[in-house]
XYZ file of C-alpha atoms in Angstrom:
95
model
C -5.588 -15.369 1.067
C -3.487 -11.900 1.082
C -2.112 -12.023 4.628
C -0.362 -8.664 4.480
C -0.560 -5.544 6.625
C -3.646 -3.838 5.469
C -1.922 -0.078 5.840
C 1.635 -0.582 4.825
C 1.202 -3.542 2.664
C 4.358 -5.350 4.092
C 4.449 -9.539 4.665
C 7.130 -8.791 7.013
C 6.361 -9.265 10.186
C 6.990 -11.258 13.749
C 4.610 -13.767 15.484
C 3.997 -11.894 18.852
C 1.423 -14.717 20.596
C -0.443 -17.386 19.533
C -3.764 -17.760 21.235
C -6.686 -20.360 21.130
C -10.371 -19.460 21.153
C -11.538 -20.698 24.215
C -14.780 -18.891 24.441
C -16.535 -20.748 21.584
C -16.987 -24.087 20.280
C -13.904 -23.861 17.485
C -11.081 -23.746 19.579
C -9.079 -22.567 16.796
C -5.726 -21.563 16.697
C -4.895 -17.617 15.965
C -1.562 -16.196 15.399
C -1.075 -12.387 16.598
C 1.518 -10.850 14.346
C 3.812 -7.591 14.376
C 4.748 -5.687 11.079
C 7.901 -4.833 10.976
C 7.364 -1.860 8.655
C 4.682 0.372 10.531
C 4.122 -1.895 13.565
C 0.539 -3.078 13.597
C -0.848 -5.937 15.301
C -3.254 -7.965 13.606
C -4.683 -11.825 13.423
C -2.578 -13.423 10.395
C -4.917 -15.338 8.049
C -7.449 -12.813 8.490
C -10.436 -14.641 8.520
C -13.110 -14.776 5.746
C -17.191 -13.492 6.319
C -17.944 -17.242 6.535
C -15.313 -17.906 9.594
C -16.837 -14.899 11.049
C -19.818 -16.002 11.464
C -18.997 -19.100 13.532
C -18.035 -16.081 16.275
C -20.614 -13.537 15.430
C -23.865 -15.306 14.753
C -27.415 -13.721 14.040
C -28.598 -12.360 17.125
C -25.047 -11.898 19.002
C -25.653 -7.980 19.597
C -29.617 -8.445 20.077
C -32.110 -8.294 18.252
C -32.435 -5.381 15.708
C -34.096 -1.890 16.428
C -34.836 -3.043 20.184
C -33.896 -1.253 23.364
C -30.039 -1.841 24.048
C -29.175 -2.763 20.321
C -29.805 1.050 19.443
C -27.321 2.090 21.038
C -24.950 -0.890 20.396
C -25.331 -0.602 16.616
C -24.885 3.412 16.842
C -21.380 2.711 19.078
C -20.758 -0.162 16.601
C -21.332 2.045 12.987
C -19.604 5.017 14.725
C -16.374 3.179 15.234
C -15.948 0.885 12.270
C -16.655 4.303 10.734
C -13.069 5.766 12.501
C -11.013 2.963 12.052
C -12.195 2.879 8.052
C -10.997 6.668 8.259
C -8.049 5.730 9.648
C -6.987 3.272 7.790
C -7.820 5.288 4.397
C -5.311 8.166 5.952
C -2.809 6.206 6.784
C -2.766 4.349 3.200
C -2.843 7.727 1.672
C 0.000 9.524 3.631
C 1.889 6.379 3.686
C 2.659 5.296 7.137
């Protein structure tokens, strides 16, 4: 597992918090890290699409196509849309 800083790339980095998962059944153990380089805060060990779906099962934003889940999955597309675009700038300018 690559558990660098997905926009600079850098390992180095400082543990700000560790926190347990006390809304679900894992009660796992995350670390919240620092980089050093460009200074973003991220999980370390990012999970994998299978550990993800012991917190986001089938169902956990409604059903699909029905009344409030329009508008969740238009709020949800339109920002994973800005951070990708984000993240692509800031690989390709560097910071």
């Amino acid at each position: 597992m690559n558990d660098c800083c997905i926009i600079c790339n850098s390992e180095d980095r400082i543990i700000l918090e560790k926190v347990r998962d006390t809304d679900r059944l894992t009660k796992e153990l995350f670390s919240i890290v620092k980089c050093k380089e460009c200074g973003l805060s991220y999980i370390a060990s990012k999970p994998s699409e299978q550990d993800l779906a012991k917190f986001y099962f089938d169902g956990y934003y409604g059903k699909p196509n029905k009344g409030f889940q329009i508008i969740v999955s238009f709020f949800k597309n339109y920002f994973q849309s800005l951070r990708r675009s984000k993240i692509i700038f800031f690989k390709k300018n560097g910071k």
